[in-house]
């Protein structure tokens, strides 16, 4: 498993151009909304001396007075953010096809034609795959919410003996949820890999193939996925310590915080690629060995 | 045995009455004085907690013996009410609040629109359990003769509202005379209604007994002629009560832990029941609670016994309750005068008892808590401080909450913020990681400024008649922000003088807004003189009666050179033309605007390029006000209200202008927003 992750890290470096594309797209799309937001702030409160309060972080009075007096456009920015996130999801579905193809073919270097053509070729299949799994993720989530609500007697103040369970239940339910839902996220990834590898016509064929694969290699495949999650958690922890380590008090510290935030973004995108490429590696190595066993 | 105990208590009760009546009636004082003294001393030596001198006029006095049936959730009670006519009027009726009848049907003023009988409750509960009521079985005069009573509706013509019962007296009460009524009543305790009732084994008994209205002699508050003030129970407002002495004997199952207003006079156990007798002197109401799950934690503050009734799962927060209570008592000891009562009971209800809310009753308050709330959220402290502050503004200064709710909630919110900021400078909401730190004063202001409709009602509007959802924010928030602004205008020291004078004059009485305005006028005029006091009183009038908003802004800063004099001056033959070496005089102009209708005097801090600062004073009346400077360096920034004395201004952002844009703050927000969006996109992409 460690080998698979090492391999994934190697692939990440080999296909750093894909990594760069992902980052640039993420940054540009965020800037698309954030820059007008900046202009809006400059126009409404650019000359106010209250800006010095903004440097300190969240200022409640500034927030209240801003929303009350200039807040009309605030909702528009939130709305735009929603649509940008949606657009990003569609783009990410698009990039998945190209990435999986590269990870499976293991070309010597980044092959632009191969990447883009497969992005396009698998878009609709991956799109359908995403919809199916969104439904599955939704069901799992609702199921856990229902269990939570059941444990808390429907959050009825008059029925509960104390509020303890409302706070205690998530401590047990959340890890179980993460574990269970990670299984389905993993299944989703292997379905993508199977669809590209086996040229299935229908998405469900990929879903069946990947669940067969997971059944045969449950411990290792799930273990690999959880290991990747652990790495991501490590990145989050490092980010937490960095962001709390220094106080933002000047323009220089603002720039520094921006740079750290971008490093964090880049690391998160990288981890997405490592996760997918290590899974692709695991899938091919396991299925190849299965096939070779079958031949004997 | 039972009879004996009651008669023993009645003896004490009679003593209480004799003292009370004699003190009030002023008749024959010399003759009975030695007896009173002996009896009074006897009481002191027995209990040690009675007041040596009454603090109030003790107009409405109660002796109640009640039996709580915890299975049927019913109360049976006998009560003796002794009323002293505080006026020269002849009084022919006595109205009683019957608060529980608000829950008697769904046509009462309180319950109108209530349609929900939950489907999944047992038939028995559908028929009985969800409705609450109180019924007087008999009323008798001193001679034991029955008196007639009927439901009346002083505020409207809703005959289905039975929240006021009028007892018709066969013999009127003469001027300054006394009347004693013996009443027998029973009630169905409502299930988890507004502030009162029961849920499971928790009983929170407030507004629970037939409570006599307040007789207002002509000239007091808004009364032009002497009359009873006894409104129906309206959902939007609280209560109004008369000062008196309550002796209440509570009969409950012995495993129940009880708490009540005043102090415990006596406690006896018999079989599986126990009787606890409370005595509360010089209070406007009596509240009590019973629940077997309470822990009783005792503490003390300068002779005042603090009793915390709390469930084991909330014991973790006991220090938060006790410390915040002591801070409040410390604060008022210094700011106004010490808390005079011998006890303070803090009830922290169980989770299923949250219906009792955070609420104030004489010497007893409720303050819910959750141990799982982060330390950075100071709800427990805020509620304890707020409700305890009501002991001064509601209990000792007994304003009419139904008519002028701002007079207790506004003052209380003002002091709540003050106390929190003094003792909890880290803020009432703080999260280090997110750089969030909100102090109590700005939190209070923000909640008012963010209200749906800040113009929905004026503070002078009758509380029980207001219908807007913003009323609460106005009554609490606008009033508090107005008082903060008043403090900003007069300064901390004079504000303290005003509050002290107001308290000294009106403690244990019923002031209205005019009485407060009079005190402000007197103190400000005596300390500042007529002309300086005038704008303060104009501000207060607007604050009370107007719904307008306050907004001032710095509109522009101009630095320019005065142009050369050109054209004809002394005659029409010698024209002055531009000279090559003209050196104009440097001038600067700062323009400020009044955008709202509200007028408040203003300070404006003008800062020059060379670092010089000038504070300008402006009466705030004109729509546009221009300030000119000549021969100074350039003005770089101008700021209205630089010392944040006017939180009433609804837009602090436009209060200042800085010619040198300092954009780091905006860049920070831009970076935060950008980073947030990037992370949101990447997180969402996990789904696909
Ligand atoms: Zn209050």
Short mmCIF file of C-alpha atoms in Angstrom, two decimals, chain B residues 134-518:
data_model
loop_
_atom_site.label_atom_id
_atom_site.label_comp_id
_atom_site.label_asym_id
_atom_site.label_seq_id
_atom_site.Cartn_x
_atom_site.Cartn_y
_atom_site.Cartn_z
CA UNK B 134 -57.07 28.15 37.12
CA UNK B 135 -60.47 28.32 38.75
CA UNK B 136 -61.51 30.16 41.87
CA UNK B 137 -63.88 27.93 43.84
CA UNK B 138 -64.83 30.50 46.43
CA UNK B 139 -64.04 34.04 47.57
CA UNK B 140 -65.05 35.17 51.02
CA UNK B 141 -64.75 38.42 52.90
CA UNK B 142 -63.46 38.86 56.44
CA UNK B 143 -66.78 37.72 57.80
CA UNK B 144 -66.72 34.51 55.77
CA UNK B 145 -69.47 35.69 53.44
CA UNK B 146 -69.15 34.59 49.81
CA UNK B 147 -68.45 37.27 47.21
CA UNK B 148 -69.36 37.31 43.55
CA UNK B 149 -66.76 37.17 40.84
CA UNK B 150 -66.79 37.32 37.04
CA UNK B 151 -64.33 37.29 34.17
CA UNK B 152 -63.74 40.67 32.64
CA UNK B 153 -61.75 41.86 29.62
CA UNK B 154 -60.22 45.27 30.40
CA UNK B 155 -58.27 45.42 27.10
CA UNK B 156 -60.74 44.16 24.50
CA UNK B 157 -64.06 42.41 24.03
CA UNK B 158 -62.77 38.86 23.78
CA UNK B 159 -65.21 37.08 26.09
CA UNK B 160 -63.28 33.81 25.68
CA UNK B 161 -60.31 35.34 27.43
CA UNK B 162 -60.59 34.49 31.10
CA UNK B 163 -57.30 35.90 32.27
CA UNK B 164 -58.80 38.58 34.54
CA UNK B 165 -61.29 37.78 37.28
CA UNK B 166 -63.08 40.61 39.00
CA UNK B 167 -64.28 40.16 42.55
CA UNK B 168 -67.18 42.42 43.39
CA UNK B 169 -67.01 43.69 46.95
CA UNK B 170 -70.20 43.92 48.89
CA UNK B 171 -68.63 46.65 51.04
CA UNK B 172 -66.26 49.03 49.25
CA UNK B 173 -62.76 49.58 50.56
CA UNK B 174 -62.59 53.03 52.15
CA UNK B 175 -59.73 55.44 51.45
CA UNK B 176 -56.50 53.98 52.82
CA UNK B 177 -58.52 51.08 54.23
CA UNK B 178 -57.67 47.40 54.16
CA UNK B 179 -59.44 44.42 52.67
CA UNK B 180 -58.79 40.75 53.27
CA UNK B 181 -60.17 38.04 51.00
CA UNK B 182 -60.11 34.32 51.62
CA UNK B 183 -59.90 32.44 48.34
CA UNK B 184 -60.02 28.77 47.52
CA UNK B 185 -58.87 27.76 44.07
CA UNK B 186 -57.50 24.92 42.02
CA UNK B 187 -55.60 24.75 38.79
CA UNK B 188 -54.45 22.47 36.02
CA UNK B 189 -50.76 23.12 35.46
CA UNK B 190 -50.16 23.57 31.71
CA UNK B 191 -47.66 21.39 29.92
CA UNK B 192 -44.55 23.34 28.97
CA UNK B 193 -46.18 26.65 28.11
CA UNK B 194 -44.57 30.06 27.89
CA UNK B 195 -42.21 30.13 30.89
CA UNK B 196 -44.55 28.11 33.08
CA UNK B 197 -45.94 24.65 33.62
CA UNK B 198 -44.54 21.17 33.86
CA UNK B 199 -42.78 18.64 31.73
CA UNK B 200 -42.21 15.15 33.08
CA UNK B 201 -41.17 15.65 36.71
CA UNK B 202 -40.11 19.29 36.40
CA UNK B 203 -42.52 21.94 37.65
CA UNK B 204 -41.81 25.60 37.10
CA UNK B 205 -44.56 27.49 38.84
CA UNK B 206 -44.83 31.10 37.73
CA UNK B 207 -47.93 33.18 37.03
CA UNK B 208 -49.57 30.33 38.89
CA UNK B 209 -51.98 31.91 41.36
CA UNK B 210 -54.80 34.47 41.24
CA UNK B 211 -52.75 37.64 41.47
CA UNK B 212 -54.25 40.95 42.42
CA UNK B 213 -53.76 43.86 40.02
CA UNK B 214 -52.00 47.11 40.86
CA UNK B 215 -54.15 49.96 42.10
CA UNK B 216 -52.82 53.21 40.69
CA UNK B 217 -53.89 56.35 42.54
CA UNK B 218 -54.53 59.44 40.44
CA UNK B 219 -51.26 61.05 39.43
CA UNK B 220 -49.18 57.91 39.53
CA UNK B 221 -47.72 56.84 36.18
CA UNK B 222 -50.34 57.56 33.51
CA UNK B 223 -53.36 57.42 35.83
CA UNK B 224 -55.54 60.53 35.65
CA UNK B 225 -58.02 59.04 38.08
CA UNK B 226 -57.40 56.23 40.52
CA UNK B 227 -57.91 52.85 38.83
CA UNK B 228 -56.82 49.25 38.79
CA UNK B 229 -54.11 48.30 36.33
CA UNK B 230 -54.82 44.68 35.48
CA UNK B 231 -54.32 43.80 31.84
CA UNK B 232 -55.29 40.54 30.25
CA UNK B 233 -52.47 38.11 29.49
CA UNK B 234 -50.98 39.03 26.12
CA UNK B 235 -48.41 36.85 24.38
CA UNK B 236 -45.98 39.64 23.56
CA UNK B 237 -45.39 41.09 27.01
CA UNK B 238 -44.66 40.14 30.59
CA UNK B 239 -46.11 41.31 33.89
CA UNK B 240 -46.75 44.05 36.42
CA UNK B 241 -47.03 43.47 40.13
CA UNK B 242 -47.58 45.26 43.42
CA UNK B 243 -45.20 45.09 46.35
CA UNK B 244 -46.10 42.97 49.28
CA UNK B 245 -45.24 40.06 51.52
CA UNK B 246 -45.76 36.49 50.38
CA UNK B 247 -45.90 33.57 52.74
CA UNK B 248 -46.34 30.43 50.71
CA UNK B 249 -46.54 26.87 52.00
CA UNK B 250 -45.76 24.37 49.27
CA UNK B 251 -46.89 20.76 49.81
CA UNK B 252 -45.06 18.38 47.46
CA UNK B 253 -43.82 14.76 47.40
CA UNK B 254 -40.85 14.60 49.70
CA UNK B 255 -38.35 13.58 47.01
CA UNK B 256 -38.93 16.84 45.18
CA UNK B 257 -36.30 19.55 45.62
CA UNK B 258 -37.99 22.94 45.80
CA UNK B 259 -36.91 26.51 45.32
CA UNK B 260 -38.88 29.70 45.69
CA UNK B 261 -38.79 33.45 46.00
CA UNK B 262 -37.63 34.67 49.39
CA UNK B 263 -36.27 32.29 52.00
CA UNK B 264 -37.34 29.05 53.66
CA UNK B 265 -39.20 29.77 56.85
CA UNK B 266 -40.03 26.25 57.77
CA UNK B 267 -39.80 22.73 56.39
CA UNK B 268 -41.54 19.60 57.68
CA UNK B 269 -41.92 16.07 56.37
CA UNK B 270 -44.93 13.85 56.91
CA UNK B 271 -45.20 10.45 55.28
CA UNK B 272 -44.28 10.75 51.64
CA UNK B 273 -44.96 14.48 51.48
CA UNK B 274 -43.18 17.55 52.68
CA UNK B 275 -44.22 21.10 53.33
CA UNK B 276 -41.87 23.96 52.68
CA UNK B 277 -42.88 27.45 53.73
CA UNK B 278 -41.32 30.43 52.01
CA UNK B 279 -41.40 34.02 53.09
CA UNK B 280 -40.69 36.72 50.54
CA UNK B 281 -40.88 40.30 51.71
CA UNK B 282 -41.17 43.45 49.61
CA UNK B 283 -41.48 41.64 46.33
CA UNK B 284 -43.92 42.01 43.44
CA UNK B 285 -44.49 38.32 42.74
CA UNK B 286 -43.74 34.84 43.96
CA UNK B 287 -42.27 32.01 41.87
CA UNK B 288 -41.36 28.48 42.84
CA UNK B 289 -40.13 25.26 41.32
CA UNK B 290 -40.09 21.58 42.21
CA UNK B 291 -38.09 18.80 40.60
CA UNK B 292 -36.59 15.64 42.11
CA UNK B 293 -33.50 15.83 39.89
CA UNK B 294 -32.10 19.10 41.21
CA UNK B 295 -28.83 19.34 43.06
CA UNK B 296 -28.82 22.19 45.53
CA UNK B 297 -25.53 24.06 45.50
CA UNK B 298 -25.15 26.81 48.07
CA UNK B 299 -22.82 29.74 48.04
CA UNK B 300 -22.74 33.12 49.67
CA UNK B 301 -22.12 36.72 48.72
CA UNK B 302 -21.73 39.24 51.55
CA UNK B 303 -24.46 37.66 53.64
CA UNK B 304 -26.72 36.85 50.71
CA UNK B 305 -27.32 33.13 50.35
CA UNK B 306 -27.00 32.05 46.72
CA UNK B 307 -28.74 28.82 45.93
CA UNK B 308 -28.16 27.13 42.60
CA UNK B 309 -30.67 24.46 41.60
CA UNK B 310 -29.04 22.50 38.85
CA UNK B 311 -29.18 19.05 37.27
CA UNK B 312 -26.10 16.83 37.68
CA UNK B 313 -25.33 17.03 33.96
CA UNK B 314 -25.10 20.82 34.24
CA UNK B 315 -23.11 20.94 37.46
CA UNK B 316 -19.99 21.37 35.35
CA UNK B 317 -21.08 24.99 34.81
CA UNK B 318 -21.76 25.83 38.45
CA UNK B 319 -18.78 28.16 38.67
CA UNK B 320 -19.97 30.01 35.59
CA UNK B 321 -23.34 30.65 37.24
CA UNK B 322 -21.99 31.56 40.65
CA UNK B 323 -19.15 33.74 39.45
CA UNK B 324 -21.31 35.71 37.04
CA UNK B 325 -23.93 36.17 39.76
CA UNK B 326 -21.30 37.49 42.18
CA UNK B 327 -19.88 39.80 39.54
CA UNK B 328 -23.37 41.23 39.04
CA UNK B 329 -23.91 41.71 42.76
CA UNK B 330 -20.49 43.34 43.07
CA UNK B 331 -21.23 45.62 40.17
CA UNK B 332 -24.54 46.88 41.52
CA UNK B 333 -23.21 47.25 45.03
CA UNK B 334 -20.76 49.76 43.62
CA UNK B 335 -22.92 51.29 40.88
CA UNK B 336 -26.27 51.65 42.67
CA UNK B 337 -26.58 49.99 46.06
CA UNK B 338 -26.23 46.49 47.50
CA UNK B 339 -28.71 43.77 46.73
CA UNK B 340 -31.05 43.97 49.72
CA UNK B 341 -32.63 40.51 49.82
CA UNK B 342 -31.26 37.70 51.98
CA UNK B 343 -31.39 35.09 49.20
CA UNK B 344 -30.93 34.58 45.51
CA UNK B 345 -32.03 31.38 43.81
CA UNK B 346 -30.73 30.47 40.37
CA UNK B 347 -32.69 27.73 38.63
CA UNK B 348 -30.96 25.98 35.76
CA UNK B 349 -33.75 23.94 34.21
CA UNK B 350 -33.33 20.47 32.75
CA UNK B 351 -33.17 20.23 28.97
CA UNK B 352 -36.83 19.18 28.87
CA UNK B 353 -37.63 22.17 31.02
CA UNK B 354 -36.29 24.75 28.60
CA UNK B 355 -39.82 26.11 28.27
CA UNK B 356 -39.12 28.00 31.50
CA UNK B 357 -36.57 29.95 29.47
CA UNK B 358 -34.31 32.55 30.94
CA UNK B 359 -36.56 34.63 33.11
CA UNK B 360 -36.63 36.88 36.11
CA UNK B 361 -38.79 36.63 39.23
CA UNK B 362 -38.25 38.23 42.61
CA UNK B 363 -35.08 36.75 44.13
CA UNK B 364 -35.38 33.78 41.76
CA UNK B 365 -34.11 33.60 38.21
CA UNK B 366 -33.86 30.93 35.56
CA UNK B 367 -30.79 30.55 33.44
CA UNK B 368 -30.48 27.52 31.17
CA UNK B 369 -27.08 26.10 30.33
CA UNK B 370 -25.44 23.41 28.23
CA UNK B 371 -22.11 22.00 29.27
CA UNK B 372 -21.20 21.11 25.70
CA UNK B 373 -21.26 24.71 24.53
CA UNK B 374 -17.75 26.00 23.79
CA UNK B 375 -16.12 28.19 26.44
CA UNK B 376 -16.01 31.02 23.92
CA UNK B 377 -19.79 31.38 24.02
CA UNK B 378 -20.86 33.16 27.18
CA UNK B 379 -24.55 32.29 27.16
CA UNK B 380 -24.64 31.04 30.74
CA UNK B 381 -22.99 34.21 32.03
CA UNK B 382 -25.08 36.49 29.82
CA UNK B 383 -28.37 34.97 30.96
CA UNK B 384 -27.42 34.92 34.63
CA UNK B 385 -26.25 38.53 34.54
CA UNK B 386 -29.30 39.65 32.58
CA UNK B 387 -31.87 37.97 34.79
CA UNK B 388 -30.12 39.02 37.96
CA UNK B 389 -30.01 42.63 36.75
CA UNK B 390 -33.80 42.46 36.57
CA UNK B 391 -33.80 42.33 40.38
CA UNK B 392 -33.02 46.03 40.10
CA UNK B 393 -35.02 46.85 36.96
CA UNK B 394 -38.33 45.03 37.23
CA UNK B 395 -38.34 43.91 40.85
CA UNK B 396 -37.05 46.87 42.87
CA UNK B 397 -37.92 49.44 40.19
CA UNK B 398 -41.23 47.80 39.40
CA UNK B 399 -42.16 49.24 36.03
CA UNK B 400 -45.13 48.04 34.03
CA UNK B 401 -43.76 45.43 31.65
CA UNK B 402 -47.01 45.13 29.76
CA UNK B 403 -47.16 48.79 28.93
CA UNK B 404 -43.53 49.90 28.91
CA UNK B 405 -41.44 46.75 28.47
CA UNK B 406 -38.37 48.78 27.49
CA UNK B 407 -38.19 50.18 31.00
CA UNK B 408 -37.09 46.86 32.43
CA UNK B 409 -35.60 45.12 29.39
CA UNK B 410 -33.80 48.20 28.07
CA UNK B 411 -32.15 49.09 31.36
CA UNK B 412 -31.35 45.44 31.99
CA UNK B 413 -29.78 44.98 28.56
CA UNK B 414 -27.78 48.17 29.03
CA UNK B 415 -26.34 46.91 32.32
CA UNK B 416 -25.97 43.34 31.08
CA UNK B 417 -23.59 44.59 28.37
CA UNK B 418 -21.77 46.84 30.81
CA UNK B 419 -21.22 44.07 33.36
CA UNK B 420 -20.17 41.53 30.74
CA UNK B 421 -17.66 43.90 29.19
CA UNK B 422 -16.24 44.75 32.60
CA UNK B 423 -15.83 41.20 33.86
CA UNK B 424 -15.45 39.28 30.59
CA UNK B 425 -13.27 41.52 28.42
CA UNK B 426 -12.45 38.60 26.12
CA UNK B 427 -15.97 38.97 24.69
CA UNK B 428 -19.23 37.07 24.75
CA UNK B 429 -18.42 35.23 21.54
CA UNK B 430 -14.82 34.48 20.75
CA UNK B 431 -13.06 31.96 18.54
CA UNK B 432 -9.36 32.45 18.24
CA UNK B 433 -8.94 30.38 15.10
CA UNK B 434 -11.42 32.49 13.14
CA UNK B 435 -10.25 35.77 14.71
CA UNK B 436 -13.76 36.29 16.06
CA UNK B 437 -14.15 38.37 19.20
CA UNK B 438 -17.45 40.11 19.90
CA UNK B 439 -17.96 42.11 23.05
CA UNK B 440 -21.32 42.42 24.76
CA UNK B 441 -21.94 46.06 23.89
CA UNK B 442 -21.43 45.62 20.17
CA UNK B 443 -23.34 42.35 20.23
CA UNK B 444 -26.35 44.09 21.78
CA UNK B 445 -26.12 46.95 19.29
CA UNK B 446 -25.74 44.58 16.34
CA UNK B 447 -28.82 42.59 17.25
CA UNK B 448 -30.88 45.78 17.20
CA UNK B 449 -29.32 47.13 14.02
CA UNK B 450 -29.93 43.82 12.24
CA UNK B 451 -33.60 43.71 13.15
CA UNK B 452 -36.14 43.34 10.40
CA UNK B 453 -37.79 46.71 10.92
CA UNK B 454 -36.09 49.10 13.36
CA UNK B 455 -38.91 51.60 12.77
CA UNK B 456 -41.65 49.11 13.68
CA UNK B 457 -42.54 50.81 16.93
CA UNK B 458 -41.50 53.60 19.24
CA UNK B 459 -40.44 52.88 22.79
CA UNK B 460 -43.45 54.83 23.94
CA UNK B 461 -45.84 52.42 22.22
CA UNK B 462 -47.78 50.19 24.61
CA UNK B 463 -45.92 46.89 24.69
CA UNK B 464 -48.88 44.56 24.70
CA UNK B 465 -50.30 46.26 21.63
CA UNK B 466 -47.22 45.97 19.43
CA UNK B 467 -47.32 43.30 16.77
CA UNK B 468 -44.01 43.48 14.94
CA UNK B 469 -41.40 40.77 15.14
CA UNK B 470 -38.89 43.56 15.65
CA UNK B 471 -40.54 44.70 18.87
CA UNK B 472 -38.28 42.51 20.97
CA UNK B 473 -35.14 43.96 19.39
CA UNK B 474 -36.51 47.47 19.88
CA UNK B 475 -37.53 46.92 23.49
CA UNK B 476 -34.21 45.31 24.43
CA UNK B 477 -31.79 46.60 21.84
CA UNK B 478 -32.94 50.07 20.86
CA UNK B 479 -33.53 50.94 24.49
CA UNK B 480 -30.10 49.66 25.53
CA UNK B 481 -28.34 51.39 22.62
CA UNK B 482 -30.23 54.59 23.45
CA UNK B 483 -29.05 54.41 27.06
CA UNK B 484 -25.49 53.72 25.88
CA UNK B 485 -25.77 56.82 23.69
CA UNK B 486 -27.11 58.81 26.62
CA UNK B 487 -24.08 57.66 28.59
CA UNK B 488 -21.90 58.69 25.69
CA UNK B 489 -23.50 62.14 25.78
CA UNK B 490 -23.36 62.77 29.51
CA UNK B 491 -20.29 60.71 30.40
CA UNK B 492 -19.90 57.72 32.70
CA UNK B 493 -19.93 59.69 35.94
CA UNK B 494 -23.10 61.65 35.22
CA UNK B 495 -24.81 58.52 33.91
CA UNK B 496 -24.10 56.90 37.23
CA UNK B 497 -25.55 59.94 39.00
CA UNK B 498 -28.68 59.71 36.85
CA UNK B 499 -29.19 56.01 37.53
CA UNK B 500 -28.55 56.46 41.22
CA UNK B 501 -30.97 59.37 41.47
CA UNK B 502 -33.59 57.44 39.51
CA UNK B 503 -33.13 54.39 41.70
CA UNK B 504 -33.15 56.32 44.94
CA UNK B 505 -36.37 58.07 44.05
CA UNK B 506 -38.22 55.14 42.55
CA UNK B 507 -37.06 51.98 44.28
CA UNK B 508 -39.96 49.87 45.50
CA UNK B 509 -42.30 52.03 43.48
CA UNK B 510 -43.73 52.07 39.95
CA UNK B 511 -42.16 54.74 37.76
CA UNK B 512 -43.02 55.36 34.12
CA UNK B 513 -40.99 56.96 31.34
CA UNK B 514 -41.87 60.48 32.44
CA UNK B 515 -40.34 59.79 35.82
CA UNK B 516 -37.08 58.70 34.23
CA UNK B 517 -37.06 61.69 31.88
CA UNK B 518 -37.63 64.00 34.83
#
